[in-house]
Coordinates of C-alpha atoms in Angstrom, one line a residue:
X79 CA 111.7 130.2 88.7
X80 CA 115.2 128.6 89.3
X81 CA 116.2 127.4 92.9
X82 CA 119.7 126.5 93.3
X83 CA 120.5 125.0 96.3
X84 CA 124.4 125.4 98.0
X85 CA 126.7 123.2 99.5
X86 CA 125.7 123.5 103.6
X87 CA 127.5 122.9 106.4
X88 CA 126.4 121.1 110.2
X89 CA 124.3 123.7 111.9
X90 CA 125.7 123.6 115.6
X91 CA 122.9 123.5 118.4
X92 CA 121.4 127.2 119.3
X93 CA 124.0 129.5 121.0
X94 CA 123.2 130.5 124.7
X95 CA 120.2 131.9 126.0
X96 CA 119.5 135.7 126.1
X97 CA 120.6 138.1 128.7
X98 CA 119.3 138.0 132.0
X99 CA 117.9 141.3 132.0
X100 CA 116.2 140.6 129.0
X101 CA 115.2 136.8 129.7
X102 CA 113.6 138.0 133.3
X103 CA 111.4 140.4 131.6
X104 CA 107.7 140.2 132.7
X105 CA 105.9 139.8 129.5
X106 CA 102.3 141.2 128.7
X107 CA 101.5 139.1 125.8
X108 CA 99.9 135.6 126.8
X109 CA 101.8 132.3 125.0
X110 CA 101.6 132.2 121.7
X111 CA 102.1 129.5 118.9
X112 CA 105.4 130.5 117.2
X113 CA 105.5 132.5 114.1
X114 CA 108.1 130.2 112.6
X115 CA 109.1 126.6 114.2
X116 CA 112.6 126.2 114.6
X117 CA 112.8 122.5 114.2
X118 CA 115.9 120.3 113.1
X119 CA 114.9 120.0 109.5
X120 CA 115.0 124.0 109.2
X121 CA 118.2 124.3 111.1
X122 CA 119.8 121.3 108.4
X123 CA 118.3 123.1 105.4
X124 CA 121.2 124.5 103.1
X125 CA 121.8 127.9 102.1
X126 CA 119.6 128.7 98.8
X127 CA 119.6 131.3 96.1
X128 CA 116.0 132.0 94.5
X129 CA 116.3 133.7 91.4
X130 CA 112.7 135.0 90.1
X131 CA 110.9 134.8 93.4
X132 CA 108.1 137.4 93.5
X133 CA 108.4 140.0 96.3
X134 CA 104.9 139.0 97.5
X135 CA 106.5 135.3 98.2
X136 CA 109.5 136.6 99.6
X137 CA 107.8 138.4 102.0
X138 CA 105.4 136.0 103.0
X139 CA 107.9 133.3 103.6
X140 CA 106.8 131.9 107.4
X141 CA 110.2 130.1 107.6
X142 CA 112.6 132.8 108.0
X143 CA 113.3 136.2 109.5
X144 CA 114.2 139.5 107.3
X145 CA 116.5 142.2 108.3
X146 CA 113.1 144.3 109.0
X147 CA 112.3 141.5 111.4
X148 CA 115.4 141.7 113.4
X149 CA 115.1 145.7 113.3
X150 CA 111.8 145.6 114.6
X151 CA 112.2 143.0 117.3
X152 CA 114.9 145.7 119.2
X153 CA 114.0 148.8 120.7
X154 CA 112.6 151.4 119.7
X155 CA 110.5 148.3 118.4
X156 CA 109.7 145.2 120.6
X157 CA 109.1 141.5 120.3
X158 CA 105.1 142.2 121.0
X159 CA 105.7 144.8 117.8
X160 CA 107.2 142.2 115.5
X161 CA 104.6 139.0 116.4
X162 CA 101.7 141.8 115.4
X163 CA 103.4 142.7 112.0
X164 CA 103.7 138.8 111.2
X165 CA 100.3 138.0 111.8
X166 CA 98.8 140.9 110.4
X167 CA 100.4 141.7 107.4
X168 CA 99.9 145.1 105.4
X169 CA 99.3 145.4 102.4
X170 CA 101.9 147.8 100.3
X171 CA 101.7 151.4 101.2
X172 CA 101.1 153.9 98.0
X173 CA 103.4 156.3 99.3
X174 CA 106.1 153.7 98.2
X175 CA 105.3 153.4 94.9
X176 CA 107.4 156.3 93.4
X177 CA 110.3 154.0 95.3
X178 CA 109.1 150.9 93.5
X179 CA 109.2 152.5 90.0
X180 CA 112.1 154.1 90.7
X181 CA 113.8 150.9 91.6
X182 CA 112.2 149.1 88.3
X183 CA 113.9 151.9 86.2
X184 CA 117.1 151.4 87.9
X185 CA 117.3 147.2 88.2
X186 CA 114.9 146.5 85.6
X187 CA 113.3 144.6 88.1
X188 CA 109.5 145.0 89.7
X189 CA 106.5 145.0 89.2
X190 CA 105.2 146.7 85.7
X191 CA 104.1 149.7 85.6
X192 CA 100.9 151.4 84.9
X193 CA 100.8 155.1 83.8
X194 CA 97.7 157.1 84.6
X195 CA 97.2 160.1 82.5
X196 CA 96.1 162.6 85.0
X197 CA 97.4 165.5 87.0
X198 CA 96.5 164.0 90.5
X199 CA 94.4 161.3 92.3
X200 CA 91.2 163.7 93.1
X201 CA 89.0 162.3 90.0
X202 CA 87.2 159.0 90.0
X203 CA 88.6 158.0 86.6
X204 CA 92.2 158.3 87.9
X205 CA 91.4 156.3 91.5
X206 CA 89.2 153.4 89.2
X207 CA 92.6 153.1 86.9
X208 CA 94.3 153.0 89.7
X209 CA 92.8 150.6 91.8
X210 CA 93.2 148.2 88.5
X211 CA 96.2 148.8 88.5
X212 CA 96.9 147.6 91.8
X213 CA 94.4 144.4 91.2
X214 CA 96.9 143.4 88.1
X215 CA 99.7 143.6 90.7
X216 CA 101.0 146.8 88.7
X217 CA 102.3 149.8 90.0
X218 CA 100.3 152.6 89.2
X219 CA 101.9 156.4 88.7
X220 CA 100.6 159.7 87.2
X221 CA 102.5 160.8 84.1
X222 CA 104.1 163.4 86.5
X223 CA 105.8 160.8 88.4
X224 CA 106.5 158.4 85.7
X225 CA 108.8 161.5 84.0
X226 CA 110.1 161.7 87.4
X227 CA 111.2 158.2 88.3
X228 CA 112.6 158.5 84.1
X229 CA 114.8 161.8 85.3
X230 CA 116.0 159.9 88.3
X231 CA 117.2 156.8 86.5
X232 CA 118.9 159.0 84.3
X233 CA 120.6 160.9 87.0
X234 CA 121.9 157.6 88.0
X235 CA 122.9 156.5 85.0
X236 CA 124.9 159.9 84.8
X237 CA 126.6 159.9 87.9
X238 CA 130.5 158.7 88.1
X239 CA 129.8 156.1 91.0
X240 CA 126.1 154.8 90.7
X241 CA 126.4 154.6 87.1
X242 CA 129.2 151.8 87.0
X243 CA 127.7 150.3 89.6
X244 CA 124.3 149.7 87.8
X245 CA 125.5 148.9 84.5
X246 CA 123.0 146.6 82.8
X247 CA 124.6 143.0 82.3
X248 CA 126.8 143.3 84.9
X249 CA 125.1 142.1 88.1
X250 CA 122.2 140.3 89.4
X251 CA 118.8 142.1 90.7
X252 CA 116.6 140.8 93.7
X253 CA 118.3 137.6 94.3
X254 CA 116.4 136.0 97.2
X255 CA 119.0 134.4 99.6
X256 CA 118.0 131.9 102.2
X257 CA 120.2 130.4 105.1
X258 CA 120.3 129.4 108.6
X259 CA 122.4 131.2 110.9
X260 CA 124.8 129.1 112.6
X261 CA 124.8 130.4 116.3
X262 CA 120.7 130.5 116.7
X263 CA 119.5 128.2 114.5
X264 CA 117.0 130.9 113.2
X265 CA 116.4 130.7 109.1
X266 CA 117.3 134.3 107.7
X267 CA 116.7 135.6 104.5
X268 CA 117.8 138.8 102.6
X269 CA 117.0 140.2 99.0
X270 CA 120.2 142.5 97.8
X271 CA 118.9 145.1 95.3
X272 CA 122.1 144.4 93.0
X273 CA 124.9 141.7 93.3
X274 CA 128.0 142.8 91.1
X275 CA 130.7 140.7 90.7
X276 CA 134.4 142.4 90.5
X277 CA 137.5 140.6 90.7
X278 CA 138.4 139.3 94.1
X279 CA 135.2 141.3 95.6
X280 CA 131.4 141.5 95.3
X281 CA 129.4 144.2 96.0
X282 CA 125.8 144.4 97.2
X283 CA 124.1 147.2 96.0
X284 CA 121.1 148.5 97.9
X285 CA 119.4 151.6 96.4
X286 CA 117.0 154.0 98.5
X287 CA 115.3 157.0 97.7
X288 CA 115.3 159.6 100.4
X289 CA 113.8 163.1 100.6
X290 CA 117.2 164.4 100.9
X291 CA 120.4 162.7 100.2
X292 CA 123.0 164.8 101.9
X293 CA 125.3 163.1 103.9
X294 CA 124.0 164.5 106.7
X295 CA 120.4 163.2 106.3
X296 CA 122.0 160.2 105.1
X297 CA 124.0 159.5 108.2
X298 CA 120.6 160.0 110.0
X299 CA 118.9 157.8 108.3
X300 CA 121.1 155.1 108.9
X301 CA 121.0 155.1 112.5
X302 CA 117.2 156.0 112.6
X303 CA 116.6 152.8 110.5
X304 CA 119.3 150.5 111.8
X305 CA 120.5 150.5 108.2
X306 CA 123.6 148.8 109.5
X307 CA 122.2 146.1 110.2
X308 CA 120.8 145.8 107.2
X309 CA 124.4 146.1 106.0
X310 CA 125.7 143.3 108.0
X311 CA 123.1 141.0 107.4
X312 CA 123.0 141.5 103.8
X313 CA 126.9 140.6 103.6
X314 CA 126.5 137.3 105.6
X315 CA 123.6 136.0 103.9
X316 CA 125.8 136.8 100.6
X317 CA 128.9 134.8 102.0
X318 CA 127.2 132.1 103.6
X319 CA 125.3 131.3 100.3
X320 CA 128.6 131.3 98.5
X321 CA 128.0 134.2 96.3
X322 CA 130.8 136.2 97.2
X323 CA 134.1 133.8 97.8
X324 CA 136.5 136.8 98.3
X325 CA 134.2 138.5 100.3
X326 CA 131.4 141.1 100.3
X327 CA 131.0 144.5 100.4
X328 CA 127.6 146.5 101.0
X329 CA 127.1 149.6 99.3
X330 CA 124.2 152.3 99.7
X331 CA 123.2 154.5 96.9
X332 CA 120.6 157.1 98.5
X333 CA 118.8 159.6 95.8
X334 CA 116.7 162.6 96.6
X335 CA 113.3 162.2 95.8
X336 CA 113.4 166.1 94.5
X337 CA 115.2 167.6 91.2
X338 CA 117.8 167.6 90.3
X339 CA 117.7 163.8 92.2
X340 CA 121.3 164.0 93.6
X341 CA 122.9 161.3 94.6
X342 CA 125.2 160.0 97.7
X343 CA 127.2 156.4 97.3
X344 CA 128.7 155.2 100.6
X345 CA 129.7 152.5 102.6
X346 CA 129.8 152.0 106.3
X347 CA 133.0 152.1 108.7
X348 CA 133.9 149.0 110.0
X349 CA 132.9 150.0 113.5
X350 CA 129.2 150.6 112.2
X351 CA 129.3 147.3 110.5
X352 CA 130.3 145.5 114.0
X353 CA 128.2 147.1 115.6
X354 CA 124.7 146.2 113.2
X355 CA 126.1 142.7 113.1
X356 CA 126.2 142.5 117.1
X357 CA 122.8 144.3 116.9
X358 CA 121.4 141.5 114.9
X359 CA 123.2 138.3 117.3
X360 CA 120.9 139.9 119.8
X361 CA 117.7 140.1 117.4
X362 CA 118.4 136.5 116.4
X363 CA 119.0 135.5 120.1
X364 CA 115.5 137.2 121.1
X365 CA 113.8 135.8 118.3
X366 CA 114.9 132.4 119.0
X367 CA 113.6 132.8 122.6
X368 CA 110.6 134.2 121.9
X369 CA 110.1 131.1 119.4
X370 CA 110.8 128.7 122.0
X371 CA 108.6 130.0 124.8
X372 CA 105.8 131.3 122.7
X373 CA 106.2 134.8 124.9
X374 CA 106.6 138.2 122.6
X375 CA 106.9 140.7 125.3
X376 CA 106.7 144.5 125.0
X377 CA 109.1 146.8 126.5
X378 CA 107.5 146.4 130.0
X379 CA 109.6 145.2 132.7
X380 CA 107.9 143.2 136.0
X381 CA 104.7 145.0 136.7
X382 CA 104.6 145.0 140.4
X383 CA 105.1 149.0 140.2
X384 CA 105.0 151.9 138.6
X385 CA 108.2 152.4 136.5
X386 CA 110.5 155.8 136.6
X387 CA 111.3 157.3 133.2
X388 CA 113.1 160.6 132.5
X389 CA 114.0 163.1 129.9
X390 CA 116.8 162.0 127.6
X391 CA 120.1 162.7 129.1
X392 CA 121.0 165.9 127.0
X393 CA 117.7 167.3 128.3
X394 CA 118.6 166.6 131.9
X395 CA 122.2 168.1 131.5
X396 CA 120.5 171.3 129.3
X397 CA 117.7 171.9 131.9
X398 CA 120.3 171.3 134.8
X399 CA 122.4 173.9 133.7
X400 CA 119.7 176.1 133.0
X401 CA 117.4 175.8 136.3
X402 CA 118.9 173.9 138.9
X403 CA 121.9 176.2 138.7

């Protein structure tokens, strides 16, 4: 494993506190030990790029926060949910095995595959082989699923946009990047699927499998899963680490998980990236405040009375027109 520290710069003091409407929330959780201590030593750490860090060690790091954490701390999540997730790390879900296998086929990086020669997981023999593969750190796949991810990888290779992006030998897969956010002093981390150097530009390419890669579904997934935050944080991290001296652009490659494994390659527009970066900054301020106070609130405000809730605005307008006029 190679650790490449990069030249760092001085880090200013943490930025201003949270907006009053956030800072004044009445938390339901008592103060807790910080999930990550933001010390002067942490703030002063230079950016670093680590090649060969395992996914398990990357996700287990408690000195930094990831894009997933920054998305979880904001609505519809909340600080209480993030704190629980940090304190109760979950083992990888089996429904992610297909995506992990596809990543290995496309990127050439990831856990080794173990092909299980059964039609499904109902037989005890299949289950035993699956569990043994997990115990060895491998990704188990049924034969039919292995054939499917091979077909998915071939579709990527044949695609006029995705294929050239992932040409073997033209990029770096799954580099772990750590840096300190200068506005808050929070240590951040990202792990781009693929970094591709072009003349005057670096591309951070993110490969995602999805039920349907049609552009409308992809657009909705970007909003629902806050992928615009991921875009902003990853480009910030790549640039902070000195890996993109001429700037970084983030590219999404979405692929359907059903034949013929269609592909959509997209970049976000500038407005969406700006929104994602603003969301990240709010999340970082909130996270820093939770670390400082040891208080990780949920969505609830002052609990002196029962709050009022309403239907979504579109429903209010529709039903007002239908029933009250």
